[in-house]
Coordinates of C-alpha atoms and ligand atoms in Angstrom, one line a residue:
M1 CA 13.9 17.5 -6.1
S2 CA 12.0 14.9 -8.1
E3 CA 14.7 14.8 -10.8
Y4 CA 17.0 13.1 -8.3
G5 CA 17.3 9.3 -8.2
K6 CA 15.3 7.3 -5.7
E7 CA 18.3 6.8 -3.4
T8 CA 18.6 10.6 -3.0
L9 CA 14.9 11.1 -2.7
C10 CA 14.8 8.5 0.2
I11 CA 17.2 10.6 2.1
Q12 CA 16.6 14.2 1.0
G13 CA 13.1 14.2 -0.5
G14 CA 10.3 16.0 1.4
W15 CA 11.7 18.3 4.1
Q16 CA 13.6 21.2 2.5
P17 CA 14.9 23.4 5.3
K18 CA 15.2 27.1 4.7
N19 CA 18.1 29.2 6.0
G20 CA 18.7 28.5 9.8
E21 CA 16.0 25.8 10.0
P22 CA 16.7 22.3 11.4
R23 CA 18.5 20.1 8.9
V24 CA 16.5 17.0 10.0
L25 CA 12.7 17.0 9.7
P26 CA 11.4 18.2 13.1
I27 CA 8.4 16.7 14.8
F28 CA 5.7 19.5 14.8
Q29 CA 4.1 18.1 17.9
S30 CA 1.2 20.6 17.9
T31 CA -2.5 20.0 17.4
T32 CA -3.0 23.5 16.2
F33 CA -1.4 26.5 14.5
K34 CA -1.5 30.2 15.4
Y35 CA -2.9 33.0 13.1
E36 CA -2.8 36.7 13.6
S37 CA -6.1 37.7 12.0
S38 CA -9.5 36.1 12.1
E39 CA -9.8 36.6 8.3
Q40 CA -6.7 34.5 7.7
M41 CA -8.2 31.6 9.7
A42 CA -11.5 32.0 7.9
K43 CA -9.8 31.7 4.5
L44 CA -8.3 28.4 5.6
F45 CA -11.7 27.1 6.6
D46 CA -13.1 28.1 3.2
L47 CA -10.1 26.4 1.4
E48 CA -9.4 29.9 0.0
D49 CA -5.8 29.8 1.3
T50 CA -3.3 27.1 2.1
G51 CA -1.8 26.7 5.6
Y52 CA -2.0 24.5 8.7
F53 CA -4.7 24.9 11.2
Y54 CA -5.4 21.6 12.8
S55 CA -3.2 18.4 12.7
R56 CA -6.1 16.1 12.0
L57 CA -6.2 17.6 8.5
Q58 CA -2.6 18.5 7.9
N59 CA 0.6 18.7 9.8
P60 CA 4.0 19.9 8.5
T61 CA 5.9 16.7 9.7
S62 CA 3.3 14.4 8.0
D63 CA 3.2 16.5 4.9
A64 CA 7.0 16.5 4.4
V65 CA 6.9 12.7 4.6
A66 CA 3.9 12.4 2.3
D67 CA 5.8 14.6 -0.1
K68 CA 8.8 12.2 0.0
I69 CA 6.6 9.2 -0.7
C70 CA 4.8 11.2 -3.5
K71 CA 8.2 11.9 -5.2
L72 CA 9.3 8.3 -4.8
E73 CA 6.1 7.1 -6.5
G74 CA 6.2 9.8 -9.2
G75 CA 2.8 11.2 -8.2
I76 CA 1.5 14.7 -8.0
A77 CA 0.1 14.7 -4.4
A78 CA 0.0 12.4 -1.4
M79 CA -1.4 12.1 2.1
L80 CA -0.5 10.0 5.1
T81 CA -3.1 8.1 7.2
S82 CA -3.0 6.4 10.5
S83 CA -2.6 2.9 9.0
G84 CA -2.6 1.0 5.7
Q85 CA -6.2 0.0 6.4
A86 CA -7.2 3.7 6.6
A87 CA -5.3 4.4 3.4
N88 CA -7.2 1.8 1.5
Y89 CA -10.5 2.7 3.0
Y90 CA -10.1 6.4 2.2
A91 CA -8.7 5.6 -1.3
I92 CA -11.9 3.7 -2.1
F93 CA -14.5 5.6 -0.1
N94 CA -13.2 8.9 -1.7
I95 CA -14.9 7.9 -5.0
C96 CA -17.4 5.2 -3.9
E97 CA -20.6 5.5 -1.9
A98 CA -23.7 3.5 -1.1
G99 CA -25.1 2.0 -4.3
D100 CA -21.7 1.9 -6.0
H101 CA -19.7 -1.1 -7.0
L102 CA -16.0 -2.0 -7.4
V103 CA -13.9 -4.7 -8.9
V104 CA -11.3 -6.3 -6.6
S105 CA -8.5 -8.8 -7.1
S106 CA -9.1 -12.0 -5.0
T107 CA -5.6 -12.2 -3.7
I108 CA -5.4 -9.0 -1.8
Y109 CA -4.3 -8.9 1.9
G110 CA -6.9 -10.4 4.3
G111 CA -7.6 -7.1 6.1
S112 CA -8.3 -5.4 2.8
H113 CA -10.5 -8.3 1.7
N114 CA -12.5 -8.0 4.9
L115 CA -12.7 -4.2 4.5
I116 CA -14.1 -4.5 1.0
T117 CA -16.2 -7.6 1.1
V118 CA -17.7 -7.3 4.6
T119 CA -17.5 -3.8 6.0
M120 CA -17.9 -1.8 2.8
K121 CA -20.7 -4.1 1.8
K122 CA -22.5 -3.1 5.0
M123 CA -22.0 0.5 3.8
G124 CA -23.9 -0.3 0.6
I125 CA -20.8 -0.7 -1.6
Q126 CA -20.9 -3.9 -3.6
C127 CA -17.9 -5.7 -5.1
T128 CA -17.0 -8.3 -7.7
V129 CA -13.9 -10.4 -6.8
V130 CA -11.8 -11.3 -9.8
D131 CA -8.9 -13.7 -10.3
P132 CA -5.7 -11.6 -10.8
N133 CA -4.8 -14.1 -13.6
A134 CA -8.1 -13.6 -15.4
S135 CA -8.0 -12.8 -19.1
E136 CA -9.1 -9.3 -20.3
E137 CA -12.3 -10.9 -21.5
E138 CA -13.0 -12.4 -18.1
L139 CA -12.2 -9.1 -16.3
H140 CA -14.6 -7.2 -18.6
K141 CA -17.5 -9.3 -17.3
A142 CA -16.9 -8.1 -13.7
F143 CA -17.9 -4.5 -14.6
R144 CA -21.3 -2.9 -14.1
N145 CA -22.8 0.5 -14.8
N146 CA -22.1 1.6 -11.3
T147 CA -18.5 0.3 -11.1
K148 CA -16.3 3.1 -9.8
L149 CA -12.8 1.6 -9.5
V150 CA -10.6 -1.5 -9.7
F151 CA -8.4 -2.4 -6.7
A152 CA -5.4 -4.8 -6.6
E153 CA -2.0 -5.3 -5.1
T154 CA 1.4 -5.2 -7.0
I155 CA 2.6 -8.2 -5.1
A156 CA -0.2 -9.9 -3.2
N157 CA 0.2 -10.5 0.5
P158 CA 0.7 -13.4 1.2
A159 CA 0.0 -15.2 -2.1
L160 CA 2.9 -13.3 -3.9
V161 CA 0.9 -13.0 -7.1
V162 CA 2.5 -10.4 -9.3
L163 CA -0.2 -8.3 -10.9
D164 CA -0.2 -7.6 -14.6
I165 CA -0.7 -3.9 -13.9
E166 CA -0.9 -3.0 -17.6
K167 CA -3.7 -5.5 -18.2
F168 CA -5.7 -4.3 -15.2
S169 CA -5.2 -0.6 -16.0
K170 CA -6.2 -1.2 -19.6
V171 CA -9.4 -2.9 -18.7
A172 CA -10.2 -0.4 -15.9
H173 CA -9.7 2.5 -18.3
E174 CA -11.8 0.9 -21.0
H175 CA -14.6 1.1 -18.4
Q176 CA -13.6 4.7 -17.6
V177 CA -12.6 3.9 -14.0
P178 CA -9.3 4.3 -12.2
L179 CA -7.0 1.5 -11.0
I180 CA -6.0 1.7 -7.4
I181 CA -2.9 -0.3 -6.6
D182 CA -1.7 -1.2 -3.1
N183 CA 2.1 -1.1 -3.6
T184 CA 3.1 -2.1 -0.1
F185 CA 5.1 -5.2 -0.8
A186 CA 7.0 -3.8 -3.8
T187 CA 7.6 -0.3 -2.4
P188 CA 8.4 2.5 -4.9
I189 CA 12.0 1.2 -4.9
N190 CA 11.0 -1.9 -6.8
C191 CA 8.0 -0.7 -8.7
N192 CA 6.2 2.5 -9.7
P193 CA 2.7 1.4 -10.7
F194 CA 2.0 4.8 -12.2
R195 CA 4.4 3.9 -15.0
F196 CA 2.2 1.0 -16.0
G197 CA -1.1 2.9 -15.9
A198 CA -2.2 2.8 -12.3
D199 CA -4.0 6.0 -11.2
I200 CA -3.8 5.9 -7.4
V201 CA -1.3 4.1 -5.2
T202 CA -1.7 3.1 -1.6
H203 CA 0.7 1.8 1.0
S204 CA 0.8 0.3 4.4
T205 CA 3.9 2.3 5.5
T206 CA 3.9 0.0 8.5
K207 CA 5.8 -2.5 6.3
Y208 CA 9.0 -1.9 4.4
M209 CA 8.8 1.9 4.4
D210 CA 9.0 2.1 8.2
G211 CA 10.9 -1.2 8.0
H212 CA 11.7 -1.5 11.7
G213 CA 8.3 -2.5 13.1
I214 CA 7.9 0.6 15.1
S215 CA 5.0 2.7 13.6
I216 CA 1.7 2.0 12.0
G217 CA 0.9 4.2 9.1
G218 CA -0.5 4.5 5.6
A219 CA -0.2 6.6 2.4
I220 CA -2.3 7.5 -0.6
V221 CA -0.6 8.9 -3.7
D222 CA -2.4 10.3 -6.7
S223 CA -0.8 10.2 -10.2
G224 CA -3.0 13.1 -11.3
N225 CA -3.6 11.1 -14.5
F226 CA -7.2 10.2 -14.1
D227 CA -9.4 13.0 -15.4
W228 CA -12.4 12.8 -13.1
S229 CA -14.0 15.9 -14.7
L230 CA -14.8 13.8 -17.8
Y231 CA -17.2 11.8 -15.7
P232 CA -19.2 14.2 -13.6
D233 CA -22.1 11.9 -13.1
K234 CA -19.9 9.0 -12.1
Y235 CA -17.8 10.9 -9.6
P236 CA -20.2 13.5 -8.1
G237 CA -18.2 13.8 -5.0
L238 CA -15.3 15.3 -7.0
C239 CA -17.2 17.0 -9.8
Q240 CA -20.2 18.3 -8.1
K241 CA -20.7 20.8 -5.2
D242 CA -19.5 19.9 -1.8
E243 CA -22.1 21.5 0.5
S244 CA -19.9 21.0 3.5
Y245 CA -17.5 23.5 1.9
H246 CA -20.0 26.1 0.7
G247 CA -20.5 24.3 -2.6
I248 CA -16.9 24.1 -3.9
I249 CA -16.2 21.7 -6.7
Y250 CA -12.9 19.9 -6.2
T251 CA -12.1 19.3 -9.8
E252 CA -12.7 22.9 -10.7
K253 CA -10.8 24.4 -7.7
F254 CA -8.0 21.9 -7.3
G255 CA -7.6 20.4 -10.8
K256 CA -5.2 17.4 -10.8
A257 CA -5.1 17.5 -7.0
A258 CA -8.9 17.2 -6.6
Y259 CA -8.8 13.6 -5.4
I260 CA -6.2 14.1 -2.6
T261 CA -7.6 17.4 -1.6
K262 CA -11.1 15.9 -1.2
A263 CA -9.7 12.9 0.8
T264 CA -7.8 15.3 3.1
V265 CA -10.3 18.1 3.7
Q266 CA -13.4 16.0 3.7
L267 CA -12.6 12.4 4.7
M268 CA -9.8 13.2 7.1
R269 CA -12.0 16.0 8.6
D270 CA -15.0 13.7 9.0
L271 CA -13.4 10.3 9.7
G272 CA -10.1 11.5 11.3
S273 CA -7.7 8.6 10.8
C274 CA -4.6 10.9 10.8
I275 CA -1.1 9.8 11.5
S276 CA 0.6 11.3 14.5
P277 CA 3.6 13.6 13.9
Q278 CA 5.7 11.3 16.0
N279 CA 4.9 8.3 13.8
A280 CA 5.4 10.3 10.6
F281 CA 8.8 11.3 11.9
L282 CA 9.7 7.6 12.6
L283 CA 8.4 6.7 9.1
N284 CA 10.7 9.3 7.6
V285 CA 13.7 7.8 9.4
G286 CA 12.8 4.4 7.9
L287 CA 12.4 5.9 4.5
E288 CA 15.9 7.2 4.6
T289 CA 17.3 3.6 4.2
L290 CA 14.5 2.1 2.2
H291 CA 16.6 1.7 -1.0
L292 CA 19.4 -0.1 0.9
R293 CA 17.1 -2.3 2.9
M294 CA 15.0 -3.3 -0.1
Q295 CA 18.1 -4.5 -1.9
R296 CA 19.2 -6.6 1.0
H297 CA 15.7 -7.9 1.7
C298 CA 15.5 -9.1 -1.9
E299 CA 19.0 -10.6 -2.0
N300 CA 18.4 -12.5 1.3
A301 CA 14.9 -13.7 0.2
Q302 CA 16.3 -15.0 -3.1
R303 CA 18.9 -17.0 -1.2
V304 CA 16.3 -18.3 1.2
A305 CA 13.9 -19.3 -1.6
E306 CA 16.6 -21.2 -3.4
Y307 CA 17.7 -22.9 -0.2
L308 CA 14.1 -24.0 0.5
E309 CA 13.6 -25.2 -3.0
N310 CA 16.4 -27.6 -2.6
H311 CA 15.4 -28.8 0.9
P312 CA 14.1 -32.4 1.0
S313 CA 11.4 -31.6 3.6
V314 CA 9.9 -28.8 1.5
A315 CA 7.0 -29.5 -0.8
W316 CA 6.8 -26.2 -2.6
V317 CA 8.3 -22.7 -2.5
N318 CA 6.8 -19.5 -3.9
H319 CA 8.8 -16.3 -4.5
P320 CA 8.6 -14.1 -7.6
G321 CA 12.4 -14.2 -8.1
L322 CA 12.4 -18.0 -8.5
K323 CA 12.5 -19.3 -12.1
S324 CA 9.9 -21.9 -11.0
S325 CA 7.5 -19.1 -10.0
P326 CA 4.5 -18.7 -12.4
Y327 CA 5.1 -14.9 -11.9
Y328 CA 8.8 -15.0 -12.8
E329 CA 8.1 -13.3 -16.2
L330 CA 5.8 -10.7 -14.8
S331 CA 8.3 -9.9 -12.1
K332 CA 11.0 -9.4 -14.7
K333 CA 8.8 -6.9 -16.3
Y334 CA 7.4 -5.1 -13.3
L335 CA 10.0 -5.8 -10.7
P336 CA 13.4 -5.9 -12.5
N337 CA 15.4 -5.0 -9.4
G338 CA 13.8 -7.5 -7.1
S339 CA 10.3 -8.1 -5.7
C340 CA 10.2 -8.2 -1.9
G341 CA 11.6 -10.1 1.0
V342 CA 8.6 -12.4 1.4
V343 CA 8.9 -16.1 0.6
S344 CA 6.1 -18.6 1.1
F345 CA 6.5 -22.3 1.3
G346 CA 4.8 -25.5 2.3
L347 CA 6.3 -28.6 3.9
K348 CA 5.8 -32.2 2.8
S349 CA 4.2 -32.7 6.3
G350 CA 1.5 -30.2 5.4
R351 CA -0.6 -28.1 7.7
E352 CA 0.5 -30.0 10.8
G353 CA 4.1 -29.8 9.8
A354 CA 3.7 -26.0 9.4
A355 CA 2.3 -25.6 12.9
K356 CA 5.2 -27.7 14.3
V357 CA 8.0 -26.0 12.5
M358 CA 6.8 -22.6 13.6
D359 CA 7.7 -23.4 17.2
R360 CA 11.2 -24.5 16.3
F361 CA 12.7 -21.3 15.1
S362 CA 15.1 -19.4 17.2
L363 CA 16.4 -16.3 15.3
I364 CA 13.2 -16.1 13.3
S365 CA 10.2 -15.1 15.3
I366 CA 6.4 -15.6 15.0
V367 CA 4.8 -12.2 14.5
T368 CA 1.8 -10.9 12.6
H369 CA 4.0 -8.4 10.9
V370 CA 5.8 -8.7 7.6
A371 CA 8.5 -6.5 5.9
D372 CA 10.5 -5.9 9.0
A373 CA 14.3 -5.7 9.3
R374 CA 14.0 -8.9 11.5
T375 CA 13.1 -12.2 9.8
S376 CA 9.7 -13.2 10.9
V377 CA 7.3 -16.0 10.2
L378 CA 3.5 -16.6 10.2
H379 CA 1.0 -19.3 9.3
P380 CA -1.8 -17.2 7.6
A381 CA -4.5 -19.9 7.8
S382 CA -4.1 -19.9 11.6
H383 CA -3.5 -16.2 12.0
T384 CA -4.1 -13.3 9.5
H385 CA -6.6 -15.1 7.3
R386 CA -8.3 -17.2 10.0
Q387 CA -11.7 -15.5 9.4
M388 CA -11.7 -16.9 5.8
S389 CA -13.5 -20.1 4.8
D390 CA -11.5 -22.8 3.0
E391 CA -13.1 -21.6 -0.2
Q392 CA -12.0 -18.0 0.4
L393 CA -8.5 -19.1 1.4
K394 CA -8.3 -20.9 -1.9
E395 CA -9.5 -17.9 -3.8
A396 CA -7.0 -15.7 -2.0
G397 CA -4.2 -18.0 -3.1
V398 CA -3.5 -19.0 0.6
A399 CA -3.0 -22.7 1.0
A400 CA -3.7 -24.2 4.4
D401 CA -0.1 -25.3 4.7
L402 CA 1.4 -22.0 3.6
I403 CA 4.1 -20.6 5.8
R404 CA 4.9 -17.0 5.2
L405 CA 8.5 -16.1 5.8
S406 CA 9.4 -12.4 5.8
V407 CA 13.1 -12.4 5.3
G408 CA 14.9 -9.7 7.1
I409 CA 18.3 -8.0 6.6
E410 CA 20.3 -10.0 9.1
G411 CA 23.3 -12.1 8.0
I412 CA 22.1 -14.6 5.4
E413 CA 24.1 -17.4 6.9
D414 CA 22.4 -17.0 10.3
I415 CA 18.9 -17.0 8.7
L416 CA 19.7 -20.1 6.7
Q417 CA 21.1 -21.8 9.8
D418 CA 17.9 -21.2 11.7
L419 CA 15.9 -22.6 8.9
E420 CA 18.2 -25.6 8.7
N421 CA 17.8 -26.3 12.5
A422 CA 14.0 -25.9 12.4
L423 CA 13.5 -28.1 9.3
K424 CA 15.8 -30.9 10.5
Ligands
LIG501 N1 -2.1 -3.6 2.6 C1 -1.2 -4.6 2.6 C2 -0.7 -5.2 1.4 C3 -0.9 -5.2 3.8 O1 0.0 -6.2 3.9 C4 -1.4 -4.6 5.0 C5 -1.1 -5.1 6.3 O2 -0.4 -6.2 6.5 C6 -2.3 -3.5 4.9 C7 -2.6 -3.0 3.7 C8 -2.9 -2.9 6.1 O3 -1.9 -2.1 6.7 P1 -1.9 -1.7 8.2 O4 -1.6 -2.9 9.0 O5 -0.8 -0.6 8.3 O6 -3.2 -1.1 8.6

């Protein structure tokens, strides 16, 4: 299946029905699964055999969708989680514990920023925040002996900074740690971070993958490229005995799939942020049109960005597809088919003007969400990023007047008309 193009994988990847089985991925709406012998069940609990036994750990509907995402990203294994937050939390916590440290890009999504700099700090995990535009030399300075990973986003939400993934992966690998990339905004249609050296990819599937604003979810995909077994002291959770599974060693027993297996059988077992089969099903329906929607999102966003750039009331516009974007060159390299549907801009009337114009849209609605089929708008300094100080906002690349416009897939003329009416 993975030899097919992405368009085919979006539709046919994952669920492969056998003779007489439903053509469309069914919702396995069952918490549990039946076995005929006690021994069979025992083997599952000992990880001696594969099979479903409880939907908190694995469910056939969720697994089929994880498999589709895995193929789209070109990974070797993937899992779904209840949200993008859970995906990022598990992706990090799977290899980081109290006393460890990580390096994180300053421009990541506000929720991930809070997770890493506030909540994980309380769990004893320290971090160093780096500028995504930092030179290699500057990045090297952020590492410590106890650094376990580097975390960044392909296209930062909402700053729209395009990451130089190769630079980040090179530096991470020189320090013998993996690079985890949140690929939510680009989606695997527009970028496969593994091709540029990333080791683990995460998604908030709530965004473009679902695409219709109907189900919260997340995904973690493993490239299988990072050899944890070379660093047994650095990654004891993967390379040393797990007493909660009678002393198995994930790297020895599961090889390249060690990371996802541990996240599934240990973190999902203990922390339980699983996606529901119903939401996995909805996500799969969204994925079937991801390739078509991404193309339209990108085309519409480009038109909107160019329109705004020429509007007399607009002070600045940021979209990686604009020649004026500082990330234009990077986006040509990493996102040659388009970046995403998000455009940010500021008005000459500043923060006050931003607040005013928000109330004047008619087709475009104010929602917290991005990456939806419907065009939506948000003022991050008043909404998603409101917990941040002015200093943190600046670091995150979020100006106080920044309006985040998530351009949908409606008719472009209608979107432009609504903007025109609001900006008048
Ligand atoms: N990562 C990125 C880039 C996001 O934009 C978001 C949410 O906006 C998340 C993670 C968190 O995802 P979720 O809302 O599904 O928990």
